[in-house]
CSV table of C-alpha atoms and ligand atoms in Angstrom, one decimal:
chain,number,residue,atom,x,y,z
J,7,ASP,CA,22.8,17.1,-29.8
J,8,GLY,CA,23.8,20.4,-28.1
J,9,ASN,CA,26.6,22.9,-27.8
J,10,PRO,CA,27.8,23.5,-25.1
J,11,GLU,CA,27.6,19.9,-23.9
J,12,PRO,CA,24.2,19.4,-22.4
J,13,SER,CA,23.4,17.6,-19.1
J,14,ILE,CA,21.0,14.7,-19.1
J,15,THR,CA,18.5,13.9,-16.4
J,16,TRP,CA,15.6,11.5,-16.2
J,17,LEU,CA,12.3,11.7,-14.5
J,18,TYR,CA,10.3,8.6,-13.6
J,19,ASN,CA,6.6,9.4,-13.3
J,20,GLY,CA,7.5,13.1,-12.9
J,21,LYS,CA,10.0,12.5,-10.1
J,22,GLU,CA,13.7,12.6,-10.4
J,23,LEU,CA,15.1,9.1,-11.3
J,24,LYS,CA,18.2,8.2,-9.4
J,25,GLU,CA,20.5,6.2,-11.5
J,26,ASN,CA,22.0,3.0,-10.1
J,27,MET,CA,23.6,-0.2,-11.3
J,28,TYR,CA,20.2,-1.5,-12.6
J,29,THR,CA,19.0,1.7,-14.1
J,30,TYR,CA,21.4,4.0,-15.9
J,31,THR,CA,22.1,6.1,-18.9
J,32,GLN,CA,24.0,4.0,-21.4
J,33,LEU,CA,25.8,6.0,-24.1
J,34,ILE,CA,26.4,4.1,-27.3
J,35,THR,CA,28.3,6.8,-29.2
J,36,ASP,CA,29.8,10.1,-28.1
J,37,SER,CA,31.2,12.7,-30.5
J,38,GLY,CA,34.2,13.1,-28.2
J,39,ASP,CA,33.6,16.7,-27.3
J,40,GLY,CA,30.3,15.6,-25.7
J,41,SER,CA,28.1,17.7,-28.1
J,42,VAL,CA,26.4,14.7,-29.8
J,43,LYS,CA,25.4,11.7,-27.8
J,44,HIS,CA,23.5,8.6,-28.7
J,45,GLY,CA,22.3,6.3,-26.0
J,46,CYS,CA,19.4,5.2,-23.9
J,47,LEU,CA,18.2,4.7,-20.4
J,48,PHE,CA,19.1,1.1,-19.7
J,49,LEU,CA,16.9,-0.9,-17.3
J,50,ASP,CA,18.3,-4.2,-16.2
J,51,LYS,CA,15.6,-6.8,-16.3
J,52,PRO,CA,12.6,-4.5,-15.7
J,53,THR,CA,9.4,-5.9,-14.2
J,54,HIS,CA,5.9,-4.5,-13.7
J,55,ILE,CA,7.2,-2.2,-11.0
J,56,ASN,CA,9.2,-0.3,-13.7
J,57,ASN,CA,6.1,0.4,-15.8
J,58,GLY,CA,5.5,4.2,-16.1
J,59,ASN,CA,6.5,7.4,-17.8
J,60,TYR,CA,10.1,8.1,-18.4
J,61,THR,CA,11.0,11.8,-19.2
J,62,LEU,CA,14.3,12.8,-20.6
J,63,ILE,CA,15.5,16.4,-19.8
J,64,VAL,CA,18.5,17.6,-21.8
J,65,GLN,CA,19.7,21.1,-21.0
J,66,ASN,CA,22.6,23.5,-21.3
J,67,LYS,CA,22.9,27.1,-20.4
J,68,LEU,CA,21.2,28.1,-23.7
J,69,GLY,CA,18.1,26.0,-23.3
J,70,ARG,CA,16.4,22.7,-22.6
J,71,ASP,CA,14.4,20.0,-24.3
J,72,VAL,CA,12.1,17.5,-22.8
J,73,ALA,CA,10.5,14.3,-24.1
J,74,THR,CA,8.5,11.6,-22.4
J,75,ALA,CA,8.1,7.9,-23.3
J,76,SER,CA,6.0,5.4,-21.5
J,77,GLY,CA,7.5,2.1,-20.6
J,78,MET,CA,5.3,-1.0,-20.3
J,79,PHE,CA,7.5,-4.0,-19.4
J,80,MET,CA,4.9,-6.5,-18.2
J,81,ASP,CA,1.6,-6.8,-16.5
J,82,ASN,CA,1.5,-7.0,-12.7
J,83,PRO,CA,1.3,-10.7,-12.1
J,84,PHE,CA,0.0,-10.2,-8.6
J,85,GLU,CA,-3.3,-8.8,-7.2
J,86,PRO,CA,-2.9,-5.1,-6.9
J,87,PHE,CA,-3.5,-5.3,-3.1
J,88,ASP,CA,-1.6,-8.4,-2.4
J,89,PRO,CA,1.0,-7.1,0.0
J,90,GLU,CA,3.2,-10.1,-0.5
J,91,GLY,CA,3.2,-9.6,-4.2
J,92,ILE,CA,4.8,-6.2,-4.0
J,93,ILE,CA,8.4,-6.4,-4.7
J,94,PRO,CA,10.2,-3.8,-2.5
J,95,VAL,CA,11.2,-0.8,-4.6
J,96,PRO,CA,13.8,1.7,-3.4
J,97,THR,CA,11.7,4.3,-1.7
J,98,ASN,CA,12.4,8.0,-2.2
J,99,LYS,CA,12.3,10.6,0.5
J,100,SER,CA,8.7,11.6,0.0
J,101,ASP,CA,7.5,8.0,0.2
J,102,LEU,CA,9.4,7.6,3.4
J,103,ASP,CA,7.6,10.6,4.8
J,104,VAL,CA,4.3,9.1,4.1
J,105,THR,CA,5.0,5.6,5.4
J,106,GLU,CA,6.7,6.9,8.5
J,107,ASN,CA,3.7,9.0,9.5
J,108,PRO,CA,1.6,6.6,11.6
J,109,GLU,CA,-1.7,8.3,10.8
J,110,SER,CA,-1.2,8.1,7.1
J,111,ARG,CA,0.0,4.6,7.5
J,112,VAL,CA,-3.3,3.7,9.3
J,113,PHE,CA,-5.2,5.5,6.5
J,114,VAL,CA,-3.3,3.7,3.7
J,115,VAL,CA,-3.8,0.4,5.4
J,116,SER,CA,-7.5,1.1,5.9
J,117,VAL,CA,-8.0,2.0,2.3
J,118,ALA,CA,-6.1,-1.1,1.2
J,119,VAL,CA,-8.0,-3.4,3.5
J,120,GLY,CA,-11.3,-1.8,2.3
J,121,LEU,CA,-10.4,-2.3,-1.3
J,122,ALA,CA,-9.2,-5.8,-0.7
J,123,VAL,CA,-12.5,-6.7,1.0
J,124,PHE,CA,-14.4,-5.2,-1.8
J,125,THR,CA,-12.3,-7.0,-4.4
J,126,CYS,CA,-12.8,-10.3,-2.6
J,127,ALA,CA,-16.5,-9.8,-2.4
J,128,PHE,CA,-16.6,-8.9,-6.0
J,129,LEU,CA,-14.5,-11.9,-7.0
J,130,LEU,CA,-16.8,-14.2,-4.9
J,131,ILE,CA,-19.9,-12.9,-6.6
J,132,MET,CA,-18.2,-13.3,-10.0
J,133,VAL,CA,-17.2,-16.9,-9.2
J,134,LEU,CA,-20.8,-17.7,-8.1
J,135,VAL,CA,-22.2,-16.1,-11.3
J,136,ILE,CA,-19.8,-17.9,-13.5
J,137,ASN,CA,-20.4,-21.3,-11.8
J,138,LYS,CA,-24.1,-20.6,-12.0
J,139,CYS,CA,-23.9,-20.0,-15.7
J,140,GLY,CA,-22.3,-23.5,-15.9
J,141,GLN,CA,-19.1,-22.5,-17.5
J,142,ARG,CA,-17.1,-25.7,-17.3
J,143,SER,CA,-13.5,-25.0,-17.3
J,144,LYS,CA,-10.6,-26.9,-15.9
J,145,PHE,CA,-7.1,-25.8,-15.2
J,146,GLY,CA,-7.0,-26.6,-18.8
J,147,ILE,CA,-9.6,-23.9,-19.5
J,148,HIS,CA,-8.4,-24.4,-23.0
J,149,ARG,CA,-8.0,-28.1,-22.5
J,150,SER,CA,-11.3,-28.9,-24.0
J,151,SER,CA,-10.5,-26.5,-26.8
J,152,VAL,CA,-7.3,-28.4,-27.3
J,153,LEU,CA,-8.3,-32.0,-27.1
J,154,GLY,CA,-12.1,-31.8,-27.5
J,155,THR,CA,-14.7,-33.2,-25.2
J,156,GLU,CA,-14.4,-36.7,-26.6
J,157,ASP,CA,-10.9,-36.8,-25.1
J,158,ASP,CA,-12.1,-35.8,-21.7
J,159,LEU,CA,-12.0,-39.4,-20.7
J,160,ALA,CA,-8.4,-38.7,-19.8
J,161,VAL,CA,-8.6,-39.0,-16.1
J,162,SER,CA,-6.8,-35.9,-15.2
J,163,LEU,CA,-6.4,-32.4,-16.6
J,164,ARG,CA,-4.5,-31.2,-19.5
J,165,PHE,CA,-2.4,-34.1,-20.8
J,166,MET,CA,-2.0,-36.0,-17.7
J,167,ASN,CA,-3.7,-38.9,-19.4
J,168,PHE,CA,-3.2,-42.0,-17.3
J,169,GLY,CA,-5.6,-44.7,-18.1
J,170,THR,CA,-5.7,-44.2,-21.8
J,171,SER,CA,-3.3,-47.1,-22.1
J,172,PRO,CA,-4.5,-49.7,-19.6
J,173,PRO,CA,-1.5,-51.3,-17.8
J,174,SER,CA,-1.0,-54.9,-18.6
J,175,SER,CA,-1.3,-57.2,-15.6
J,176,ASP,CA,2.3,-58.2,-15.3
J,177,GLU,CA,3.4,-54.6,-15.3
J,178,ASP,CA,0.7,-53.5,-13.0
J,179,SER,CA,3.0,-52.8,-10.1
J,180,GLY,CA,2.4,-50.8,-7.0
J,181,LEU,CA,3.6,-47.8,-8.9
J,182,SER,CA,0.5,-47.9,-11.2
J,183,SER,CA,-1.8,-47.8,-8.2
J,184,PHE,CA,0.2,-44.9,-6.9
J,185,VAL,CA,-0.2,-43.2,-10.2
J,186,GLU,CA,-3.9,-43.7,-10.1
J,187,ASN,CA,-4.1,-42.4,-6.6
J,188,PRO,CA,-2.0,-39.3,-6.7
J,189,GLN,CA,-3.2,-38.2,-3.3
J,190,TYR,CA,-0.3,-40.3,-2.0
J,191,PHE,CA,2.0,-37.6,-3.2
J,192,CYS,CA,2.4,-34.6,-1.0
J,193,VAL,CA,2.6,-31.4,-3.0
J,194,GLN,CA,5.1,-28.9,-1.7
J,195,HIS,CA,3.8,-25.5,-0.9
J,196,ILE,CA,6.0,-22.5,-1.5
J,197,LYS,CA,5.4,-19.2,0.2
J,198,ARG,CA,4.8,-16.2,-2.0
J,199,GLN,CA,7.1,-14.1,0.0
J,200,ASP,CA,9.9,-16.5,-1.0
J,201,ILE,CA,9.4,-15.8,-4.6
J,202,VAL,CA,10.8,-12.7,-6.4
J,203,LEU,CA,9.9,-12.4,-10.0
J,204,LYS,CA,12.6,-11.3,-12.4
J,205,TRP,CA,11.1,-11.2,-15.9
J,206,GLU,CA,8.7,-12.9,-18.3
J,207,LEU,CA,9.9,-16.0,-20.1
J,208,GLY,CA,7.0,-16.7,-22.3
J,209,GLU,CA,3.3,-17.2,-22.5
J,210,GLY,CA,1.8,-20.6,-21.8
J,211,ALA,CA,-1.6,-21.9,-22.5
J,212,PHE,CA,-2.9,-21.0,-19.1
J,213,GLY,CA,-1.0,-17.9,-18.1
J,214,LYS,CA,2.4,-16.2,-18.2
J,215,VAL,CA,5.7,-18.0,-17.4
J,216,TYR,CA,8.2,-16.0,-15.4
J,217,LEU,CA,11.8,-16.4,-14.3
J,218,ALA,CA,12.0,-15.9,-10.6
J,219,GLU,CA,14.3,-16.2,-7.7
J,220,CYS,CA,13.1,-18.5,-5.0
J,221,ALA,CA,14.3,-18.7,-1.4
J,222,ASN,CA,14.3,-21.7,0.9
J,223,LEU,CA,13.9,-24.3,-1.8
J,224,SER,CA,16.9,-26.4,-1.1
J,225,PRO,CA,19.0,-26.8,2.0
J,226,ASP,CA,22.2,-26.3,0.0
J,227,CYS,CA,21.5,-22.9,-1.4
J,228,ASP,CA,19.4,-20.1,0.0
J,229,LYS,CA,18.2,-18.8,-3.4
J,230,MET,CA,17.8,-20.4,-6.7
J,231,LEU,CA,16.4,-19.5,-10.1
J,232,VAL,CA,13.0,-21.1,-11.0
J,233,ALA,CA,10.4,-20.8,-13.7
J,234,ILE,CA,7.0,-19.9,-12.5
J,235,LYS,CA,3.9,-20.8,-14.4
J,236,THR,CA,0.9,-18.7,-13.4
J,237,LEU,CA,-2.7,-19.7,-13.8
J,238,LYS,CA,-4.9,-16.7,-14.8
J,239,ASP,CA,-8.6,-16.5,-14.0
J,240,ALA,CA,-8.8,-19.3,-11.5
J,241,ASN,CA,-12.2,-20.4,-10.4
J,242,GLU,CA,-13.2,-23.3,-8.0
J,243,SER,CA,-13.0,-25.9,-10.8
J,244,THR,CA,-9.7,-24.7,-12.3
J,245,ARG,CA,-8.3,-24.6,-8.7
J,246,GLN,CA,-9.2,-28.3,-8.3
J,247,ASP,CA,-7.6,-29.2,-11.6
J,248,PHE,CA,-4.6,-27.1,-10.7
J,249,GLN,CA,-4.3,-29.1,-7.4
J,250,ARG,CA,-4.6,-32.4,-9.3
J,251,GLU,CA,-2.1,-31.5,-11.9
J,252,ALA,CA,0.3,-30.5,-9.1
J,253,GLU,CA,-0.1,-33.9,-7.5
J,254,LEU,CA,0.7,-35.6,-10.7
J,255,LEU,CA,3.6,-33.4,-11.4
J,256,THR,CA,4.9,-34.1,-7.9
J,257,MET,CA,5.0,-37.7,-8.8
J,258,LEU,CA,6.9,-37.4,-12.0
J,259,GLN,CA,10.5,-37.4,-10.9
J,260,HIS,CA,13.2,-38.2,-13.4
J,261,GLN,CA,16.4,-36.6,-14.6
J,262,HIS,CA,14.9,-36.0,-18.0
J,263,ILE,CA,11.6,-34.7,-16.9
J,264,VAL,CA,11.6,-31.0,-15.8
J,265,ARG,CA,11.7,-30.8,-12.1
J,266,PHE,CA,8.6,-29.6,-10.3
J,267,TYR,CA,9.2,-27.9,-7.0
J,268,GLY,CA,5.7,-27.2,-5.9
J,269,VAL,CA,2.8,-24.7,-5.9
J,270,CYS,CA,2.3,-21.2,-4.6
J,271,THR,CA,-1.3,-20.9,-3.6
J,272,ASP,CA,-1.3,-18.2,-0.9
J,273,GLY,CA,-2.9,-15.4,-2.9
J,274,GLU,CA,-3.3,-14.9,-6.6
J,275,PRO,CA,-2.4,-15.9,-9.2
J,276,LEU,CA,-2.0,-19.6,-8.5
J,277,ALA,CA,1.5,-20.6,-9.6
J,278,MET,CA,3.5,-23.7,-10.2
J,279,VAL,CA,7.3,-23.6,-9.6
J,280,PHE,CA,9.6,-25.5,-11.9
J,281,GLU,CA,13.3,-25.7,-12.3
J,282,TYR,CA,14.6,-23.1,-14.7
J,283,MET,CA,16.0,-24.4,-18.0
J,284,ARG,CA,18.1,-21.5,-19.2
J,285,HIS,CA,18.1,-22.2,-22.9
J,286,GLY,CA,14.3,-22.4,-23.2
J,287,ASP,CA,12.4,-24.8,-25.5
J,288,LEU,CA,14.2,-27.2,-27.7
J,289,ASN,CA,12.7,-26.2,-30.9
J,290,ARG,CA,14.0,-22.6,-30.6
J,291,PHE,CA,17.3,-24.0,-29.4
J,292,LEU,CA,17.6,-26.2,-32.5
J,293,ARG,CA,16.8,-23.3,-34.9
J,294,ALA,CA,19.3,-21.1,-33.1
J,295,HIS,CA,22.0,-23.8,-33.6
J,296,GLY,CA,21.2,-24.6,-37.2
J,297,PRO,CA,22.2,-23.3,-40.6
J,298,ASP,CA,19.4,-20.6,-40.6
J,299,ALA,CA,20.4,-19.2,-37.2
J,300,ARG,CA,22.0,-16.1,-38.8
J,301,ILE,CA,18.9,-15.0,-40.6
J,302,LEU,CA,16.6,-15.7,-37.7
J,303,GLU,CA,15.2,-12.4,-36.6
J,304,GLU,CA,15.4,-13.2,-32.9
J,305,SER,CA,19.1,-14.0,-32.9
J,306,LYS,CA,20.5,-10.6,-32.3
J,307,MET,CA,23.4,-12.2,-30.5
J,308,PRO,CA,26.4,-13.6,-32.5
J,309,PRO,CA,25.4,-16.8,-34.3
J,310,LEU,CA,26.1,-19.9,-32.2
J,311,GLY,CA,27.9,-22.9,-33.5
J,312,GLN,CA,25.9,-25.6,-35.3
J,313,LEU,CA,25.0,-28.7,-33.4
J,314,THR,CA,27.2,-31.7,-34.2
J,315,LEU,CA,26.1,-35.2,-34.8
J,316,PRO,CA,27.2,-36.4,-31.3
J,317,GLN,CA,25.3,-33.5,-29.7
J,318,MET,CA,22.1,-34.3,-31.7
J,319,LEU,CA,22.4,-37.9,-30.6
J,320,HIS,CA,22.9,-36.9,-27.0
J,321,ILE,CA,19.7,-34.7,-27.2
J,322,ALA,CA,17.7,-37.5,-28.7
J,323,ALA,CA,19.0,-40.1,-26.1
J,324,GLN,CA,17.9,-37.8,-23.2
J,325,ILE,CA,14.4,-37.4,-24.5
J,326,ALA,CA,14.2,-41.2,-25.1
J,327,SER,CA,15.3,-41.7,-21.5
J,328,GLY,CA,12.4,-39.4,-20.2
J,329,MET,CA,10.0,-41.3,-22.5
J,330,VAL,CA,11.2,-44.7,-21.1
J,331,TYR,CA,10.3,-43.4,-17.7
J,332,LEU,CA,6.9,-42.1,-18.7
J,333,ALA,CA,6.1,-45.4,-20.5
J,334,SER,CA,7.0,-47.3,-17.3
J,335,LEU,CA,4.3,-45.3,-15.6
J,336,HIS,CA,1.8,-46.0,-18.5
J,337,PHE,CA,1.8,-42.3,-19.0
J,338,VAL,CA,0.8,-41.3,-22.6
J,339,HIS,CA,2.1,-37.9,-23.4
J,340,ARG,CA,0.2,-37.3,-26.6
J,341,ASP,CA,2.1,-34.1,-27.5
J,342,LEU,CA,5.7,-35.1,-27.7
J,343,ALA,CA,7.5,-32.5,-29.8
J,344,THR,CA,10.6,-30.5,-29.5
J,345,ARG,CA,8.6,-27.4,-28.5
J,346,ASN,CA,7.6,-29.3,-25.4
J,347,CYS,CA,11.2,-30.1,-24.3
J,348,LEU,CA,13.5,-27.7,-22.5
J,349,VAL,CA,17.2,-27.2,-22.7
J,350,GLY,CA,19.3,-26.4,-19.6
J,351,GLU,CA,23.0,-25.8,-18.9
J,352,GLY,CA,25.5,-28.2,-20.5
J,353,LEU,CA,23.0,-29.5,-23.2
J,354,VAL,CA,20.8,-31.1,-20.6
J,355,VAL,CA,17.4,-31.8,-22.2
J,356,LYS,CA,14.2,-32.6,-20.4
J,357,ILE,CA,10.6,-33.2,-21.3
J,358,GLY,CA,9.3,-30.0,-20.0
J,359,ASP,CA,5.7,-29.6,-20.9
J,360,PHE,CA,2.7,-31.7,-20.7
J,361,GLY,CA,0.6,-29.0,-22.3
J,362,MET,CA,0.4,-27.5,-25.7
J,363,SER,CA,2.3,-24.3,-26.4
J,364,ARG,CA,-0.2,-23.3,-28.9
J,365,ASP,CA,0.4,-19.6,-28.7
J,366,ILE,CA,3.8,-19.4,-30.2
J,367,TYR,CA,3.5,-22.6,-32.2
J,368,SER,CA,-0.1,-22.3,-33.3
J,369,THR,CA,0.7,-23.5,-36.8
J,370,ASP,CA,1.8,-26.8,-35.3
J,371,TYR,CA,-1.8,-27.6,-34.3
J,372,TYR,CA,-4.7,-28.3,-36.5
J,373,ARG,CA,-8.2,-27.3,-35.5
J,374,VAL,CA,-10.7,-30.0,-36.1
J,375,GLY,CA,-14.4,-29.8,-35.4
J,376,GLY,CA,-14.4,-26.3,-34.0
J,377,ARG,CA,-12.6,-26.4,-30.7
J,378,THR,CA,-10.3,-29.4,-31.0
J,379,MET,CA,-6.6,-28.5,-31.8
J,380,LEU,CA,-4.4,-31.4,-32.7
J,381,PRO,CA,-0.7,-31.7,-33.4
J,382,ILE,CA,-1.4,-33.7,-36.5
J,383,ARG,CA,2.1,-33.5,-37.9
J,384,TRP,CA,3.4,-35.5,-34.9
J,385,MET,CA,0.5,-38.0,-34.9
J,386,PRO,CA,0.3,-41.5,-36.4
J,387,PRO,CA,-2.5,-42.5,-38.7
J,388,GLU,CA,-4.6,-44.2,-35.9
J,389,SER,CA,-4.5,-41.0,-33.7
J,390,ILE,CA,-5.5,-38.9,-36.7
J,391,MET,CA,-8.3,-41.2,-37.8
J,392,TYR,CA,-9.6,-42.5,-34.5
J,393,ARG,CA,-8.1,-40.3,-31.9
J,394,LYS,CA,-6.4,-43.3,-30.4
J,395,PHE,CA,-3.5,-42.2,-28.2
J,396,THR,CA,-1.2,-44.9,-26.7
J,397,THR,CA,2.3,-45.5,-25.7
J,398,GLU,CA,2.8,-46.6,-29.4
J,399,SER,CA,1.4,-43.3,-30.7
J,400,ASP,CA,4.0,-41.6,-28.5
J,401,ILE,CA,6.7,-43.7,-30.2
J,402,TRP,CA,5.6,-42.3,-33.6
J,403,SER,CA,5.9,-38.8,-32.2
J,404,PHE,CA,9.3,-39.6,-30.9
J,405,GLY,CA,10.3,-40.5,-34.4
J,406,VAL,CA,9.1,-37.1,-35.6
J,407,VAL,CA,11.1,-35.5,-32.7
J,408,LEU,CA,14.2,-37.3,-34.1
J,409,TRP,CA,13.4,-35.8,-37.5
J,410,GLU,CA,13.1,-32.4,-35.9
J,411,ILE,CA,16.4,-32.7,-34.2
J,412,PHE,CA,18.2,-33.7,-37.4
J,413,THR,CA,16.6,-30.9,-39.4
J,414,TYR,CA,17.5,-28.2,-36.8
J,415,GLY,CA,13.9,-27.7,-35.8
J,416,LYS,CA,12.0,-27.7,-39.1
J,417,GLN,CA,8.3,-28.2,-39.0
J,418,PRO,CA,7.4,-31.7,-40.2
J,419,TRP,CA,5.8,-31.6,-43.6
J,420,TYR,CA,6.5,-27.8,-43.7
J,421,GLN,CA,5.9,-27.8,-47.4
J,422,LEU,CA,2.3,-29.1,-47.0
J,423,SER,CA,-0.9,-27.6,-45.6
J,424,ASN,CA,-2.6,-29.3,-42.7
J,425,SER,CA,-5.0,-31.2,-44.8
J,426,GLU,CA,-2.3,-32.3,-47.2
J,427,ALA,CA,-0.1,-33.5,-44.3
J,428,ILE,CA,-3.1,-35.5,-43.0
J,429,GLU,CA,-3.5,-37.1,-46.4
J,430,CYS,CA,0.2,-37.9,-46.6
J,431,ILE,CA,0.4,-39.5,-43.2
J,432,THR,CA,-2.8,-41.5,-43.5
J,433,GLN,CA,-1.7,-42.8,-46.9
J,434,GLY,CA,1.6,-43.9,-45.4
J,435,ARG,CA,4.1,-41.4,-46.8
J,436,GLU,CA,7.2,-41.0,-44.7
J,437,LEU,CA,9.2,-37.8,-43.8
J,438,GLU,CA,12.3,-37.8,-45.9
J,439,ARG,CA,15.8,-38.4,-44.4
J,440,PRO,CA,17.2,-35.1,-43.3
J,441,ARG,CA,20.5,-34.2,-45.0
J,442,THR,CA,22.5,-34.5,-41.8
J,443,CYS,CA,20.9,-37.7,-40.7
J,444,PRO,CA,23.0,-40.9,-40.8
J,445,LYS,CA,21.4,-44.1,-42.1
J,446,GLU,CA,21.4,-45.7,-38.6
J,447,VAL,CA,19.3,-42.8,-37.2
J,448,TYR,CA,16.9,-42.8,-40.1
J,449,LEU,CA,16.4,-46.5,-39.5
J,450,LEU,CA,15.3,-45.7,-36.0
J,451,MET,CA,12.9,-43.1,-37.3
J,452,GLN,CA,11.4,-45.6,-39.7
J,453,GLY,CA,11.1,-48.1,-36.8
J,454,CYS,CA,8.9,-45.5,-35.0
J,455,TRP,CA,6.8,-44.9,-38.1
J,456,GLN,CA,5.5,-48.4,-38.7
J,457,ARG,CA,1.8,-48.2,-39.6
J,458,GLU,CA,0.9,-51.0,-37.3
J,459,PRO,CA,1.3,-49.7,-33.7
J,460,GLN,CA,2.4,-53.1,-32.4
J,461,GLN,CA,5.2,-53.2,-35.0
J,462,ARG,CA,6.8,-50.0,-33.9
J,463,MET,CA,10.0,-50.2,-31.9
J,464,VAL,CA,9.7,-50.0,-28.2
J,465,ILE,CA,11.1,-47.0,-26.4
J,466,LYS,CA,13.6,-49.0,-24.3
J,467,ASP,CA,15.2,-50.4,-27.4
J,468,ILE,CA,15.3,-47.0,-29.1
J,469,HIS,CA,16.9,-45.5,-26.0
J,470,SER,CA,19.6,-48.2,-25.8
J,471,ARG,CA,20.3,-47.9,-29.6
J,472,LEU,CA,20.7,-44.2,-29.2
J,473,LEU,CA,23.1,-44.7,-26.3
J,474,ASP,CA,25.2,-47.0,-28.5
J,475,LEU,CA,25.2,-44.4,-31.2
J,476,VAL,CA,26.2,-41.7,-28.7
J,477,LYS,CA,29.2,-43.8,-27.7
J,478,ASN,CA,30.1,-44.7,-31.3
J,479,PRO,CA,28.7,-42.0,-33.5
J,480,PRO,CA,28.4,-43.2,-37.1
J,481,VAL,CA,30.9,-41.7,-39.5
J,482,TYR,CA,28.9,-39.4,-41.7
J,483,LEU,CA,29.7,-37.3,-44.6
J,484,ASP,CA,27.1,-34.7,-45.6
J,485,ILE,CA,28.2,-34.6,-49.2
J,486,LEU,CA,27.2,-38.2,-49.6
J,487,GLY,CA,23.7,-37.5,-48.2
Y,11,LIG,P1,2.2,-24.1,-21.3
Y,11,LIG,O1,2.5,-25.5,-21.0
Y,11,LIG,O2,1.3,-23.5,-20.3
Y,11,LIG,O3,1.7,-23.9,-22.8
Y,11,LIG,P2,4.9,-23.6,-21.8
Y,11,LIG,O4,5.5,-24.7,-20.9
Y,11,LIG,O5,4.9,-23.9,-23.2
Y,11,LIG,O6,3.5,-23.2,-21.2
Y,11,LIG,O7,5.7,-22.3,-21.5
Y,11,LIG,C1,5.8,-21.2,-22.4
Y,11,LIG,C2,7.3,-20.8,-22.6
Y,11,LIG,O8,7.9,-20.5,-21.4
Y,11,LIG,C3,8.1,-21.9,-23.2
Y,11,LIG,O9,8.1,-22.0,-24.6
Y,11,LIG,C4,9.5,-21.6,-22.7
Y,11,LIG,O10,10.2,-20.7,-23.5
Y,11,LIG,C5,9.2,-20.9,-21.3
Y,11,LIG,N1,9.4,-21.9,-20.2
Y,11,LIG,C6,8.5,-22.7,-19.7
Y,11,LIG,N2,9.0,-23.5,-18.7
Y,11,LIG,C7,10.3,-23.1,-18.6
Y,11,LIG,C8,11.3,-23.5,-17.7
Y,11,LIG,N3,11.2,-24.5,-16.8
Y,11,LIG,N4,12.5,-22.9,-17.9
Y,11,LIG,C9,12.7,-21.9,-18.8
Y,11,LIG,N5,11.8,-21.5,-19.7
Y,11,LIG,C10,10.5,-22.1,-19.6
């Protein structure tokens, strides 16, 4: 607010900030004569390279005012001295002077190399010390804290639990032996220099998840958007688990399983590259397209339309299709829930996570016996009581996923505490029919919730029933519900 109209300049870390199409002053209101302005410095998708102090200088011929704010957009996901991790920043004149001077370049390089050697030596010592102390931690550092040691019989890491449901002999195809010998699958390696991070998408159990642009992934397009899952604090053991998980993920290829492109292991942090699903996880998507979307704090955008019955059926059929595939590989997911599915362009839904997103959805998990966290609200009685996870227990969870879809992402048994929910499930009480759920779909849910695992519907039948319903959606009037 100033009269005569003041000029606005910005400094970034004390140096003049040159505005461009990605960083500019955005005025929201202007009094007309320019004396009162409201606005902000707009940064388009800032990353860690934009962290720093931003100073606003406002002046006219009568005086000047200065204020500084510090901007912290995200942590540097790369090692500080990893030259490939540094995203090129527009250099200003003084930086050019330094880099163009060969002596100072030699000096800078020597210091960087010295520090890198020191860091490596330090990390090596730390790794040795940690291993010596016997800290047992897999790529699922938290895996044991999630599933508990008794569940470690699962052959692989995290939730890659082949072998928990032994294949029956007639189905024991060549595929199963492939599954049990994932070394047959060649994990794609992606160069770090081909990846340019854009911004953070979320926090996973093992590290941050970023949106990035990746070059040379496919012959048809030179750059594409990908989601990068980073693994923080890798040691020798977590590295091995990481490699093993990558082999398993390489093997899972289906149109309703999120596509895994490969790993990036040249430098730190270790990263896995997945296809980017632009609408994020299905639970959030359902809530954003439900009746409560308006009051949800996160929806600052105009409220989106509510999902229709055919759309809900389409979502369910796609998850069922992914589950048919997993069941054909004797893969037991153990944590099927809408928070572990992802939504892409055109309402494409894929099973996207074989881990537990416990950070954002921590209330969906129940801690038992200290370290074990279980998604009890999605589990059948036999899994709750005996920790028995099978293809049939996945069917039960699929029924709960159907219920989530038709309640626009409500938490199952939301009105009950964890111990009350356990009591209800083990005593045989069923989730109620959601208001918008046709009888035909509720029958499917009930088919998934048979107490006897062998009496539950099989996923192939559920899938084909859902496809029929997609083709001929039942006529349904909410007022009759
Ligand atoms: P973790 O399996 O390590 O717990 P998640 O898969 O849950 O990590 O990832 C955390 C968040 O990152 C998700 O809730 C989702 O919003 C986002 N995310 C993960 N993978 C993708 C992807 N392929 N595309 C878009 N967003 C993703």
